Amino acid sequence: MTVHVVTASRHGSTTEVGEAIARRLREAGLDARRVDAGSLDGLPPQSEPVVLGSPIYGGRWQRSARRILDLLAAEKHGARVVHIFSLGPLGEPRHPTDAQPEAEVTSYSAWHAHSAPVFAGRLERARLGPIERLMVRATGAPEGDFRDWPAIRRWADEIASGLRAGRDRGRDSIARAV
């Protein structure tokens, strides 16, 4: 079994988080690989778990991650272990305070994903294009790296623990274990 950590990223921050998650899963003894959402033509076999992550820009996930989510949503529910994460808010206190993925992602997360945290992200103005810089200026988003690496590692450890224990074979098995 390979855990597929699939990420979409505009400026590399979500890719770095995905690489850290895959590394942590490997350290826990699992076979894990990180792959770009845009490079996938389809999904891995249903017996293989997926960790799917995307940044939130303007309240929306990246298009390539949404395409993967749509493929997952079309599968028979409960046939695959899926964990989802988003990178969105910046700073402390978080800005914007209501940074959440769009309704379709939230709905899928609530009904089918085993977990779906929203982590703080990173903003480097030097990496932004002109329109993105205007949007950042208009919203007053702070610059900096606000990713909570200990929280990300803890979440990856929870995923690894569930997979190793066999709890994450399907949502029903988790409900029975609780």
mmCIF file of C-alpha atoms in Angstrom:
data_model
loop_
_atom_site.group_PDB
_atom_site.id
_atom_site.type_symbol
_atom_site.label_atom_id
_atom_site.label_comp_id
_atom_site.label_asym_id
_atom_site.label_seq_id
_atom_site.Cartn_x
_atom_site.Cartn_y
_atom_site.Cartn_z
ATOM 1 C CA MET A 1 0.000 0.000 0.000
ATOM 2 C CA THR A 2 1.295 3.428 -0.974
ATOM 3 C CA VAL A 3 -0.056 6.608 0.584
ATOM 4 C CA HIS A 4 -0.371 9.209 -2.178
ATOM 5 C CA VAL A 5 0.154 12.756 -0.892
ATOM 6 C CA VAL A 6 -1.300 14.841 -3.719
ATOM 7 C CA THR A 7 -0.811 18.608 -3.636
ATOM 8 C CA ALA A 8 -1.607 21.630 -5.724
ATOM 9 C CA SER A 9 0.560 24.668 -5.154
ATOM 10 C CA ARG A 10 0.933 28.038 -6.800
ATOM 11 C CA HIS A 11 4.123 29.198 -5.084
ATOM 12 C CA GLY A 12 5.462 26.025 -3.466
ATOM 13 C CA SER A 13 4.227 26.327 0.106
ATOM 14 C CA THR A 14 1.643 23.536 -0.151
ATOM 15 C CA THR A 15 4.144 21.345 -1.989
ATOM 16 C CA GLU A 16 6.563 21.771 0.926
ATOM 17 C CA VAL A 17 3.826 20.788 3.385
ATOM 18 C CA GLY A 18 2.982 17.738 1.253
ATOM 19 C CA GLU A 19 6.644 16.720 1.158
ATOM 20 C CA ALA A 20 6.853 17.058 4.957
ATOM 21 C CA ILE A 21 3.729 14.898 5.377
ATOM 22 C CA ALA A 22 5.047 12.208 3.008
ATOM 23 C CA ARG A 23 8.423 12.232 4.804
ATOM 24 C CA ARG A 24 6.709 11.853 8.192
ATOM 25 C CA LEU A 25 4.602 8.952 6.883
ATOM 26 C CA ARG A 26 7.771 7.244 5.597
ATOM 27 C CA GLU A 27 9.441 7.791 8.980
ATOM 28 C CA ALA A 28 6.445 5.970 10.494
ATOM 29 C CA GLY A 29 7.169 2.971 8.275
ATOM 30 C CA LEU A 30 4.620 3.608 5.519
ATOM 31 C CA ASP A 31 5.290 3.774 1.804
ATOM 32 C CA ALA A 32 4.387 7.357 0.869
ATOM 33 C CA ARG A 33 5.001 9.573 -2.129
ATOM 34 C CA ARG A 34 4.163 13.178 -2.863
ATOM 35 C CA VAL A 35 2.830 14.010 -6.316
ATOM 36 C CA ASP A 36 1.587 17.179 -8.027
ATOM 37 C CA ALA A 37 -2.179 17.186 -8.565
ATOM 38 C CA GLY A 38 -1.683 18.617 -12.044
ATOM 39 C CA SER A 39 0.428 15.642 -13.129
ATOM 40 C CA LEU A 40 -2.206 13.001 -12.306
ATOM 41 C CA ASP A 41 -4.414 11.711 -15.109
ATOM 42 C CA GLY A 42 -6.456 9.591 -12.719
ATOM 43 C CA LEU A 43 -6.474 8.169 -9.231
ATOM 44 C CA PRO A 44 -4.358 5.378 -7.765
ATOM 45 C CA PRO A 45 -6.088 2.081 -6.949
ATOM 46 C CA GLN A 46 -8.922 2.445 -4.411
ATOM 47 C CA SER A 47 -7.010 0.328 -1.922
ATOM 48 C CA GLU A 48 -4.395 3.102 -1.660
ATOM 49 C CA PRO A 49 -4.999 6.111 0.625
ATOM 50 C CA VAL A 50 -4.879 9.683 -0.630
ATOM 51 C CA VAL A 51 -3.886 12.798 1.281
ATOM 52 C CA LEU A 52 -5.025 15.767 -0.829
ATOM 53 C CA GLY A 53 -3.941 19.337 -0.159
ATOM 54 C CA SER A 54 -4.429 22.741 -1.717
ATOM 55 C CA PRO A 55 -3.928 26.370 -0.838
ATOM 56 C CA ILE A 56 -6.989 28.577 -0.569
ATOM 57 C CA TYR A 57 -6.899 31.627 -2.834
ATOM 58 C CA GLY A 58 -9.930 33.891 -2.731
ATOM 59 C CA GLY A 59 -11.917 31.187 -0.947
ATOM 60 C CA ARG A 60 -11.176 28.565 -3.591
ATOM 61 C CA TRP A 61 -8.900 25.569 -3.934
ATOM 62 C CA GLN A 62 -6.500 25.285 -6.869
ATOM 63 C CA ARG A 63 -8.196 23.917 -9.989
ATOM 64 C CA SER A 64 -5.948 20.816 -10.199
ATOM 65 C CA ALA A 65 -6.782 19.831 -6.588
ATOM 66 C CA ARG A 66 -10.509 20.366 -7.238
ATOM 67 C CA ARG A 67 -10.241 18.032 -10.240
ATOM 68 C CA ILE A 68 -8.751 15.311 -8.012
ATOM 69 C CA LEU A 69 -11.437 15.948 -5.391
ATOM 70 C CA ASP A 70 -14.116 15.543 -8.083
ATOM 71 C CA LEU A 71 -12.585 12.184 -9.079
ATOM 72 C CA LEU A 72 -12.567 11.097 -5.431
ATOM 73 C CA ALA A 73 -16.184 12.208 -5.018
ATOM 74 C CA ALA A 74 -17.190 10.038 -7.983
ATOM 75 C CA GLU A 75 -15.791 6.915 -6.311
ATOM 76 C CA LYS A 76 -17.812 4.539 -4.182
ATOM 77 C CA HIS A 77 -17.761 6.171 -0.769
ATOM 78 C CA GLY A 78 -15.859 4.346 1.919
ATOM 79 C CA ALA A 79 -13.753 2.423 -0.600
ATOM 80 C CA ARG A 80 -10.695 4.630 -0.075
ATOM 81 C CA VAL A 81 -9.102 6.401 2.874
ATOM 82 C CA VAL A 82 -8.943 10.140 2.126
ATOM 83 C CA HIS A 83 -7.475 12.911 4.256
ATOM 84 C CA ILE A 84 -7.688 16.513 3.072
ATOM 85 C CA PHE A 85 -5.815 19.635 4.114
ATOM 86 C CA SER A 86 -5.933 23.271 3.129
ATOM 87 C CA LEU A 87 -3.452 26.106 3.576
ATOM 88 C CA GLY A 88 -5.116 29.447 3.943
ATOM 89 C CA PRO A 89 -4.981 31.931 6.765
ATOM 90 C CA LEU A 90 -1.927 34.058 7.463
ATOM 91 C CA GLY A 91 -0.564 35.740 10.580
ATOM 92 C CA GLU A 92 -1.584 35.816 14.199
ATOM 93 C CA PRO A 93 -4.403 36.439 14.628
ATOM 94 C CA ARG A 94 -5.279 34.586 11.458
ATOM 95 C CA HIS A 95 -6.047 36.710 8.418
ATOM 96 C CA PRO A 96 -8.553 36.291 6.964
ATOM 97 C CA THR A 97 -10.259 34.920 10.037
ATOM 98 C CA ASP A 98 -12.779 32.967 7.965
ATOM 99 C CA ALA A 99 -10.308 31.289 5.583
ATOM 100 C CA GLN A 100 -12.051 28.063 4.603
ATOM 101 C CA PRO A 101 -12.192 26.080 1.376
ATOM 102 C CA GLU A 102 -15.292 26.415 -0.790
ATOM 103 C CA ALA A 103 -18.521 24.601 -0.024
ATOM 104 C CA GLU A 104 -17.856 21.554 -2.242
ATOM 105 C CA VAL A 105 -14.557 20.842 -0.480
ATOM 106 C CA THR A 106 -16.099 21.395 2.946
ATOM 107 C CA SER A 107 -19.046 19.122 2.098
ATOM 108 C CA TYR A 108 -16.810 16.318 0.810
ATOM 109 C CA SER A 109 -14.630 16.692 3.902
ATOM 110 C CA ALA A 110 -17.578 16.455 6.278
ATOM 111 C CA TRP A 111 -19.056 13.352 4.675
ATOM 112 C CA HIS A 112 -16.135 11.396 3.261
ATOM 113 C CA ALA A 113 -12.712 12.541 4.468
ATOM 114 C CA HIS A 114 -11.214 11.068 7.609
ATOM 115 C CA SER A 115 -9.801 14.479 8.533
ATOM 116 C CA ALA A 116 -9.611 17.926 6.937
ATOM 117 C CA PRO A 117 -7.590 20.539 8.839
ATOM 118 C CA VAL A 118 -6.957 24.069 7.635
ATOM 119 C CA PHE A 119 -3.377 25.125 8.339
ATOM 120 C CA ALA A 120 -1.897 28.605 8.192
ATOM 121 C CA GLY A 121 0.117 29.299 5.062
ATOM 122 C CA ARG A 122 3.042 31.330 3.805
ATOM 123 C CA LEU A 123 3.094 34.615 1.889
ATOM 124 C CA GLU A 124 6.202 35.930 0.156
ATOM 125 C CA ARG A 125 5.387 39.059 -1.811
ATOM 126 C CA ALA A 126 8.498 38.626 -3.981
ATOM 127 C CA ARG A 127 7.002 35.415 -5.423
ATOM 128 C CA LEU A 128 3.667 37.015 -6.331
ATOM 129 C CA GLY A 129 2.571 38.288 -9.682
ATOM 130 C CA PRO A 130 1.299 41.880 -10.131
ATOM 131 C CA ILE A 131 -2.392 41.005 -9.703
ATOM 132 C CA GLU A 132 -1.672 38.863 -6.643
ATOM 133 C CA ARG A 133 0.320 41.729 -5.083
ATOM 134 C CA LEU A 134 -2.643 44.051 -5.628
ATOM 135 C CA MET A 135 -4.987 41.541 -3.970
ATOM 136 C CA VAL A 136 -2.620 41.125 -1.008
ATOM 137 C CA ARG A 137 -2.332 44.884 -0.609
ATOM 138 C CA ALA A 138 -6.114 45.318 -0.790
ATOM 139 C CA THR A 139 -6.769 42.665 1.859
ATOM 140 C CA GLY A 140 -3.896 43.657 4.142
ATOM 141 C CA ALA A 141 -2.575 40.088 4.321
ATOM 142 C CA PRO A 142 0.658 39.895 6.320
ATOM 143 C CA GLU A 143 3.868 38.596 4.786
ATOM 144 C CA GLY A 144 5.652 35.677 6.393
ATOM 145 C CA ASP A 145 5.712 31.941 6.952
ATOM 146 C CA PHE A 146 2.911 31.041 9.369
ATOM 147 C CA ARG A 147 2.889 27.283 8.766
ATOM 148 C CA ASP A 148 2.660 25.379 12.043
ATOM 149 C CA TRP A 149 5.139 22.585 11.397
ATOM 150 C CA PRO A 150 4.568 20.814 14.746
ATOM 151 C CA ALA A 151 0.795 20.704 14.045
ATOM 152 C CA ILE A 152 1.438 19.405 10.511
ATOM 153 C CA ARG A 153 3.742 16.674 11.859
ATOM 154 C CA ARG A 154 1.173 15.716 14.528
ATOM 155 C CA TRP A 155 -1.508 15.417 11.855
ATOM 156 C CA ALA A 156 0.751 13.228 9.694
ATOM 157 C CA ASP A 157 1.445 11.080 12.775
ATOM 158 C CA GLU A 158 -2.320 10.682 13.331
ATOM 159 C CA ILE A 159 -2.745 9.576 9.715
ATOM 160 C CA ALA A 160 0.125 7.084 10.064
ATOM 161 C CA SER A 161 -1.244 5.736 13.326
ATOM 162 C CA GLY A 162 -4.700 5.208 11.817
ATOM 163 C CA LEU A 163 -3.337 3.481 8.746
ATOM 164 C CA ARG A 164 -1.002 1.228 10.711
ATOM 165 C CA ALA A 165 -3.785 0.251 13.109
ATOM 166 C CA GLY A 166 -6.116 -0.504 10.227
ATOM 167 C CA ARG A 167 -8.694 1.971 11.561
ATOM 168 C CA ASP A 168 -8.637 3.949 8.349
ATOM 169 C CA ARG A 169 -9.837 1.131 6.117
ATOM 170 C CA GLY A 170 -13.160 2.938 5.855
ATOM 171 C CA ARG A 171 -15.302 5.456 7.717
ATOM 172 C CA ASP A 172 -17.418 2.650 9.223
ATOM 173 C CA SER A 173 -14.369 1.095 10.870
ATOM 174 C CA ILE A 174 -13.516 4.442 12.467
ATOM 175 C CA ALA A 175 -17.043 4.826 13.789
ATOM 176 C CA ARG A 176 -16.796 1.365 15.368
ATOM 177 C CA ALA A 177 -13.382 2.131 16.890
ATOM 178 C CA VAL A 178 -14.599 5.324 18.593
#
